[in-house]
Backbone as a chain_set.jsonl record, in Angstrom:
{"seq": "MLFRTSNKGRIRVVTAYLCLFYLFNFSVSAHEEGPNHSHVDQCRTDKEKYCKESSKGDILSCLKKNEENLSEDCRELLQEVRGKAKLRMEACREDKEKFCANRETAVIRCLQENKNLLGEKCKSALFSSSK", "coords": {"N": [[59.735, -37.649, -37.658], [59.744, -40.618, -35.822], [61.227, -43.924, -36.103], [59.032, -46.522, -37.059], [58.912, -49.038, -37.937], [60.102, -51.492, -37.124], [61.194, -53.662, -34.428], [63.93, -53.464, -34.224], [64.422, -50.893, -35.186], [63.13, -49.43, -33.194], [64.691, -50.113, -31.001], [67.074, -48.882, -31.7], [66.303, -46.19, -31.575], [65.621, -45.979, -28.864], [68.083, -46.598, -27.749], [69.538, -44.401, -28.656], [68.255, -42.343, -27.224], [68.861, -43.185, -24.618], [71.63, -42.938, -24.676], [71.87, -40.164, -25.046], [70.633, -39.226, -22.685], [72.368, -40.296, -20.702], [74.793, -39.213, -21.496], [74.522, -36.468, -20.932], [73.698, -36.617, -18.266], [75.888, -37.868, -17.106], [77.87, -35.91, -17.431], [76.773, -33.786, -15.915], [76.603, -34.961, -13.355], [79.314, -35.397, -12.799], [80.199, -32.791, -12.714], [78.857, -31.849, -10.459], [80.141, -33.253, -8.482], [82.518, -32.049, -7.881], [85.472, -30.142, -8.637], [86.27, -29.203, -12.046], [86.315, -31.902, -14.307], [88.179, -33.871, -16.617], [86.606, -35.369, -18.482], [84.243, -33.972, -18.702], [84.673, -31.908, -20.43], [85.327, -33.171, -22.776], [83.791, -33.274, -25.154], [82.99, -30.707, -25.519], [84.197, -28.653, -27.167], [83.81, -29.826, -29.676], [81.0, -29.959, -29.718], [80.397, -27.231, -29.763], [81.59, -26.54, -32.167], [80.455, -28.194, -34.231], [77.762, -28.547, -33.595], [76.431, -26.287, -32.808], [74.043, -25.02, -33.559], [72.171, -26.907, -32.935], [69.399, -28.18, -31.074], [69.151, -28.925, -27.562], [68.208, -31.552, -27.275], [68.959, -32.685, -29.653], [71.676, -32.874, -29.814], [73.238, -35.197, -29.397], [72.585, -36.727, -31.674], [73.602, -35.011, -33.594], [76.352, -35.021, -32.945], [76.878, -37.705, -33.49], [76.443, -37.759, -36.254], [78.574, -36.285, -37.073], [80.738, -37.735, -36.298], [83.135, -38.747, -37.437], [84.649, -36.479, -37.68], [85.138, -35.616, -35.139], [87.033, -34.933, -32.132], [89.52, -37.156, -30.822], [89.206, -37.699, -28.065], [86.498, -37.04, -27.663], [85.233, -38.871, -29.36], [85.973, -41.214, -28.025], [84.574, -40.841, -25.618], [81.93, -40.918, -26.584], [81.847, -43.581, -27.456], [82.163, -44.883, -25.0], [79.835, -44.03, -23.707], [77.921, -45.204, -25.395], [78.451, -47.906, -24.913], [77.804, -48.129, -22.16], [75.118, -47.404, -22.29], [74.102, -49.505, -23.784], [74.477, -51.661, -22.013], [72.787, -50.821, -19.952], [70.371, -50.819, -21.308], [70.032, -53.527, -21.812], [69.797, -54.42, -19.166], [67.369, -53.294, -18.491], [65.505, -54.273, -20.233], [63.256, -56.07, -19.811], [61.662, -54.556, -18.01], [61.198, -52.295, -19.549], [59.65, -53.373, -21.621], [57.492, -54.208, -20.1], [56.475, -51.887, -18.753], [56.722, -49.721, -20.523], [56.113, -50.302, -23.148], [54.33, -49.207, -24.97], [55.434, -46.803, -25.552], [57.238, -45.013, -27.824], [59.022, -43.035, -27.764], [60.764, -41.109, -25.295], [61.452, -43.079, -23.417], [63.212, -43.302, -21.282], [62.175, -41.374, -19.551], [59.725, -42.604, -19.037], [60.608, -44.941, -17.703], [61.751, -43.716, -15.47], [59.456, -42.578, -14.344], [58.226, -44.859, -13.488], [59.843, -45.808, -11.518], [59.625, -46.928, -8.903], [58.478, -49.352, -9.444], [60.195, -50.84, -10.936], [62.443, -53.57, -11.612], [65.161, -54.743, -9.539], [67.554, -55.022, -10.963], [67.29, -53.307, -13.194], [66.783, -50.862, -11.868], [69.19, -50.518, -10.508], [70.964, -50.309, -12.666], [70.069, -47.968, -13.941], [69.892, -45.95, -11.958], [72.04, -45.957, -10.223], [74.812, -44.422, -8.585], [77.311, -44.763, -9.634], [78.723, -44.083, -12.557]], "CA": [[58.993, -38.818, -37.212], [60.634, -41.7, -35.412], [61.045, -45.213, -36.758], [57.877, -47.295, -36.622], [58.882, -50.202, -38.794], [60.516, -52.75, -36.536], [61.785, -53.605, -33.093], [65.3, -53.012, -34.387], [64.351, -49.441, -35.272], [62.776, -48.907, -31.866], [65.853, -50.287, -30.134], [68.022, -47.824, -32.059], [65.789, -44.926, -31.043], [65.749, -46.047, -27.412], [69.512, -46.513, -27.461], [69.936, -43.004, -28.867], [67.773, -41.57, -26.08], [69.655, -43.572, -23.453], [72.944, -42.304, -24.835], [71.706, -38.735, -24.803], [70.358, -39.061, -21.264], [73.551, -40.554, -19.903], [75.85, -38.278, -21.866], [74.331, -35.246, -20.169], [73.65, -36.963, -16.854], [77.27, -38.154, -16.747], [78.57, -34.626, -17.319], [76.213, -33.031, -14.803], [77.016, -35.624, -12.119], [80.73, -35.14, -12.586], [80.335, -31.385, -12.347], [78.36, -31.693, -9.106], [81.033, -33.92, -7.551], [83.653, -31.227, -7.506], [86.059, -29.32, -9.688], [86.162, -29.65, -13.428], [86.94, -33.159, -14.659], [88.513, -33.842, -18.041], [85.568, -35.912, -19.352], [83.174, -32.994, -18.881], [85.024, -31.071, -21.569], [85.768, -33.971, -23.907], [83.043, -32.976, -26.371], [82.536, -29.315, -25.512], [84.67, -27.963, -28.367], [83.135, -30.428, -30.825], [79.6, -29.519, -29.696], [80.367, -25.837, -30.195], [82.018, -26.45, -33.555], [79.576, -28.901, -35.175], [76.356, -28.662, -33.173], [76.05, -25.018, -32.186], [72.656, -24.7, -33.891], [71.296, -28.02, -32.543], [68.735, -28.074, -29.781], [69.755, -29.817, -26.572], [67.772, -32.917, -27.545], [69.529, -33.186, -30.907], [73.133, -32.804, -29.784], [73.816, -36.528, -29.592], [72.439, -37.059, -33.094], [74.546, -34.158, -34.324], [77.699, -35.547, -32.722], [76.983, -38.971, -34.211], [76.557, -37.439, -37.682], [79.899, -35.698, -37.3], [81.682, -38.516, -35.503], [84.445, -38.88, -38.081], [85.367, -35.213, -37.531], [85.281, -35.286, -33.72], [88.324, -35.199, -31.508], [89.68, -38.533, -30.32], [88.615, -37.762, -26.724], [85.045, -37.028, -27.781], [84.847, -40.173, -29.924], [86.113, -42.19, -26.941], [83.454, -40.642, -24.7], [80.728, -41.43, -27.243], [81.929, -45.046, -27.407], [81.911, -45.257, -23.61], [78.409, -43.797, -23.455], [77.196, -46.247, -26.118], [78.627, -49.167, -24.182], [77.013, -48.075, -20.934], [73.704, -47.394, -22.672], [73.759, -50.869, -24.202], [74.357, -52.456, -20.789], [71.571, -50.395, -19.246], [69.235, -51.275, -22.11], [69.887, -54.96, -21.531], [69.324, -54.571, -17.789], [65.997, -52.791, -18.373], [64.68, -54.78, -21.33], [61.967, -56.585, -19.324], [60.875, -53.455, -17.452], [60.781, -51.454, -20.666], [58.541, -54.055, -22.283], [56.375, -54.289, -19.154], [55.906, -50.589, -18.392], [56.887, -48.661, -21.521], [56.007, -50.894, -24.485], [53.563, -48.328, -25.85], [56.174, -45.549, -25.721], [58.316, -45.09, -28.802], [59.975, -42.004, -27.363], [60.764, -40.796, -23.865], [61.487, -44.323, -22.645], [63.893, -43.009, -20.019], [61.186, -40.694, -18.706], [58.779, -43.633, -18.63], [61.243, -45.774, -16.682], [61.866, -42.893, -14.264], [58.112, -42.451, -13.77], [57.897, -46.156, -12.899], [61.025, -46.187, -10.738], [59.287, -47.786, -7.762], [57.992, -50.642, -9.923], [61.245, -51.497, -11.701], [63.224, -54.613, -10.971], [66.411, -54.263, -8.96], [68.584, -54.98, -12.004], [67.082, -52.076, -13.961], [66.985, -49.731, -10.95], [70.622, -50.386, -10.279], [71.601, -49.849, -13.908], [69.663, -46.602, -14.275], [69.922, -44.94, -10.911], [73.198, -46.044, -9.35], [75.648, -43.229, -8.709], [78.547, -45.069, -10.366], [78.46, -43.961, -13.988]], "C": [[59.979, -39.925, -36.892], [60.3, -42.984, -36.135], [59.835, -45.94, -36.187], [57.838, -48.638, -37.32], [59.233, -51.502, -38.105], [61.027, -52.543, -35.123], [63.21, -53.086, -33.175], [65.356, -51.488, -34.463], [64.036, -48.815, -33.929], [63.964, -49.01, -30.917], [66.888, -49.217, -30.434], [67.584, -46.485, -31.494], [65.97, -44.894, -29.529], [67.218, -45.915, -27.022], [70.005, -45.086, -27.627], [69.489, -42.136, -27.692], [68.55, -41.909, -24.818], [71.025, -42.916, -23.505], [72.869, -40.822, -24.503], [71.509, -38.465, -23.315], [71.631, -39.229, -20.444], [74.729, -39.665, -20.269], [75.729, -37.014, -21.027], [74.284, -35.515, -18.679], [75.063, -37.196, -16.327], [78.025, -36.85, -16.53], [78.082, -33.823, -16.129], [76.654, -33.641, -13.479], [78.471, -35.33, -11.807], [80.946, -33.706, -12.122], [79.912, -31.171, -10.897], [79.313, -32.295, -8.078], [82.212, -33.048, -7.14], [84.182, -30.421, -8.661], [85.967, -29.977, -11.05], [86.945, -30.945, -13.66], [87.147, -33.176, -16.171], [87.383, -34.344, -18.923], [84.415, -34.947, -19.582], [83.419, -32.185, -20.154], [85.383, -31.852, -22.826], [85.058, -33.626, -25.204], [82.633, -31.511, -26.474], [82.943, -28.574, -26.788], [83.962, -28.49, -29.605], [81.662, -30.019, -30.878], [79.492, -28.086, -30.208], [80.687, -25.705, -31.685], [80.987, -27.024, -34.52], [78.088, -28.82, -34.839], [75.83, -27.403, -32.509], [74.569, -24.691, -32.39], [71.669, -25.783, -33.458], [70.639, -27.741, -31.203], [69.357, -29.101, -28.845], [69.409, -31.276, -26.847], [68.373, -33.52, -28.8], [71.057, -33.216, -30.91], [73.766, -34.167, -30.019], [73.727, -36.945, -31.055], [73.431, -36.266, -33.931], [75.969, -34.692, -34.165], [77.903, -36.858, -33.481], [77.155, -38.731, -35.709], [77.954, -36.929, -38.035], [81.013, -36.503, -36.647], [83.068, -38.615, -36.132], [85.287, -37.613, -37.952], [85.662, -34.853, -36.073], [86.692, -35.577, -33.226], [88.345, -36.631, -30.987], [89.023, -38.683, -28.942], [87.093, -37.825, -26.783], [84.544, -38.352, -28.354], [84.934, -41.262, -28.859], [84.953, -42.076, -25.954], [82.16, -41.183, -25.306], [80.707, -42.956, -27.218], [81.62, -45.547, -25.996], [80.423, -45.131, -23.275], [77.568, -44.866, -24.147], [77.267, -47.581, -25.379], [77.785, -49.215, -22.922], [75.516, -48.101, -21.243], [73.25, -48.79, -23.079], [73.581, -51.771, -22.983], [73.084, -52.111, -20.024], [70.316, -50.861, -19.984], [68.972, -52.753, -21.86], [69.31, -55.175, -20.139], [67.855, -54.19, -17.643], [65.055, -53.337, -19.442], [63.297, -55.238, -20.846], [61.078, -55.473, -18.788], [60.384, -52.508, -18.541], [59.58, -52.072, -21.364], [57.299, -54.084, -21.391], [55.686, -52.937, -18.944], [55.885, -49.557, -19.513], [56.747, -49.165, -22.953], [55.27, -49.98, -25.462], [54.256, -46.989, -26.112], [57.282, -45.75, -26.741], [59.384, -44.047, -28.501], [59.861, -41.832, -25.861], [60.738, -42.049, -22.993], [62.163, -44.095, -21.296], [62.926, -42.335, -19.056], [60.168, -41.697, -18.181], [59.365, -44.51, -17.526], [61.403, -44.99, -15.378], [60.517, -42.743, -13.563], [57.69, -43.732, -13.058], [59.013, -46.682, -12.009], [60.697, -47.166, -9.616], [58.815, -49.179, -8.174], [59.067, -51.457, -10.649], [61.923, -52.591, -10.891], [64.544, -54.041, -10.476], [67.515, -54.11, -10.002], [68.494, -53.669, -12.795], [67.319, -50.851, -13.085], [68.471, -49.468, -10.745], [71.331, -49.82, -11.498], [71.29, -48.388, -14.201], [69.987, -45.566, -13.212], [71.111, -45.045, -9.961], [74.083, -44.839, -9.595], [76.948, -43.501, -9.439], [78.271, -45.105, -11.844], [79.72, -44.12, -14.757]], "O": [[60.946, -40.133, -37.625], [59.221, -43.121, -36.712], [59.638, -45.968, -34.972], [56.809, -49.313, -37.29], [58.695, -52.544, -38.48], [61.26, -51.419, -34.68], [63.654, -52.349, -32.295], [66.237, -50.866, -33.871], [64.609, -47.788, -33.565], [64.214, -48.102, -30.124], [67.518, -48.695, -29.515], [68.41, -45.726, -30.987], [66.422, -43.892, -28.977], [67.553, -45.203, -26.076], [70.806, -44.61, -26.822], [70.249, -41.292, -27.216], [68.867, -41.019, -24.03], [71.519, -42.402, -22.501], [73.705, -40.295, -23.769], [72.147, -37.575, -22.752], [71.937, -38.397, -19.59], [75.581, -39.395, -19.422], [76.719, -36.538, -20.472], [74.787, -34.708, -17.897], [75.394, -36.765, -15.222], [78.745, -36.709, -15.541], [78.887, -33.238, -15.405], [77.041, -32.911, -12.567], [78.816, -35.045, -10.66], [81.772, -33.442, -11.248], [80.541, -30.393, -10.18], [79.296, -31.888, -6.916], [82.84, -33.318, -6.116], [83.434, -30.055, -9.567], [85.629, -31.154, -11.175], [88.101, -31.061, -13.252], [86.379, -32.565, -16.914], [87.193, -33.813, -20.018], [83.68, -35.088, -20.559], [82.479, -31.826, -20.862], [85.712, -31.248, -23.847], [85.676, -33.683, -26.267], [81.981, -31.126, -27.445], [82.104, -27.931, -27.419], [83.561, -27.72, -30.478], [81.131, -29.759, -31.958], [78.599, -27.768, -30.994], [80.12, -24.858, -32.376], [80.678, -26.394, -35.531], [77.246, -29.007, -35.718], [74.879, -27.459, -31.729], [73.921, -24.148, -31.496], [70.459, -25.603, -33.595], [71.243, -27.145, -30.311], [70.014, -30.04, -29.294], [70.256, -32.15, -26.663], [68.309, -34.733, -28.998], [71.661, -33.555, -31.928], [74.736, -34.274, -30.768], [74.695, -37.462, -31.611], [74.028, -36.796, -34.868], [76.705, -34.802, -35.145], [78.971, -37.094, -34.046], [77.932, -39.428, -36.362], [78.441, -37.122, -39.149], [82.119, -35.994, -36.466], [84.072, -38.569, -35.421], [86.508, -37.666, -38.098], [86.369, -33.88, -35.81], [87.434, -36.358, -33.822], [87.297, -37.232, -30.745], [88.357, -39.685, -28.681], [86.47, -38.579, -26.035], [83.543, -38.894, -27.885], [84.07, -42.136, -28.793], [84.412, -43.086, -25.505], [81.379, -41.836, -24.614], [79.658, -43.557, -26.984], [80.895, -46.528, -25.827], [79.837, -46.01, -22.643], [76.613, -45.379, -23.564], [76.268, -48.287, -25.242], [77.127, -50.217, -22.644], [74.742, -48.745, -20.535], [72.138, -49.205, -22.752], [72.637, -52.559, -22.928], [72.393, -52.993, -19.514], [69.325, -51.248, -19.364], [67.824, -53.174, -21.715], [68.433, -56.018, -19.952], [67.168, -54.708, -16.763], [63.911, -52.891, -19.535], [62.281, -54.836, -21.413], [59.881, -55.441, -19.071], [59.275, -51.981, -18.456], [58.606, -51.381, -21.664], [56.176, -53.993, -21.888], [54.457, -52.855, -18.955], [55.103, -48.608, -19.457], [57.221, -48.511, -23.881], [55.564, -49.986, -26.658], [53.716, -46.138, -26.819], [58.172, -46.576, -26.536], [60.526, -44.176, -28.944], [58.944, -42.365, -25.237], [60.08, -42.074, -21.953], [61.728, -44.641, -20.282], [62.868, -42.689, -17.878], [59.79, -41.647, -17.011], [58.697, -44.789, -16.529], [61.211, -45.546, -14.296], [60.444, -42.776, -12.335], [56.886, -43.691, -12.127], [59.105, -47.887, -11.777], [61.428, -48.134, -9.408], [58.76, -50.086, -7.343], [58.862, -52.635, -10.941], [61.972, -52.546, -9.662], [64.99, -52.99, -10.936], [68.316, -53.178, -9.933], [69.505, -53.009, -13.033], [67.983, -49.905, -13.51], [68.932, -48.328, -10.806], [72.196, -48.953, -11.375], [72.16, -47.65, -14.662], [70.32, -44.426, -13.535], [71.183, -44.295, -8.988], [74.099, -44.293, -10.698], [77.634, -42.557, -9.832], [77.654, -46.046, -12.342], [79.707, -44.05, -15.986]]}, "num_chains": 1, "name": "protein.A"}
C-alpha cells in the first residue's frame, strides 16, 4: 500500500515513479539513438546482482535500498535521475494538481493521458527529447 498520510508522502511516491519512468526512458532513448552508450550499462551489473528477483516496476526501489552497495557509476546515474525528476516534478506541479490530484499512483501515466492539456512548461519537461 502506498503512503496516504501526507503531501510529503505523496511527493515521495510521485518522485519515485518519475525516477523509475525516466531511468528506463533514458536508457531506451539512448539505445534507440545508436550504438551502446556507457550510461545504458551503468546500473546493469548492479540490477543483475541486487535486483534480479525484482519486477520491472520495483527495480528503482531495489536499487535505492541497495544504494550503498552500488557501483559509483550507478550511484551517479541515480543521482542524475533524481535531479532530473525533481526538476520535472517542479515543472509539472500545477498540471499534476489540476489533472492528476486524485491519482496517488501512475501520475506519469495520468500526465501522458492529458498531454494535450498540459502547460508548455510541463510538456517541455516531460516530453522533450533532451534527457
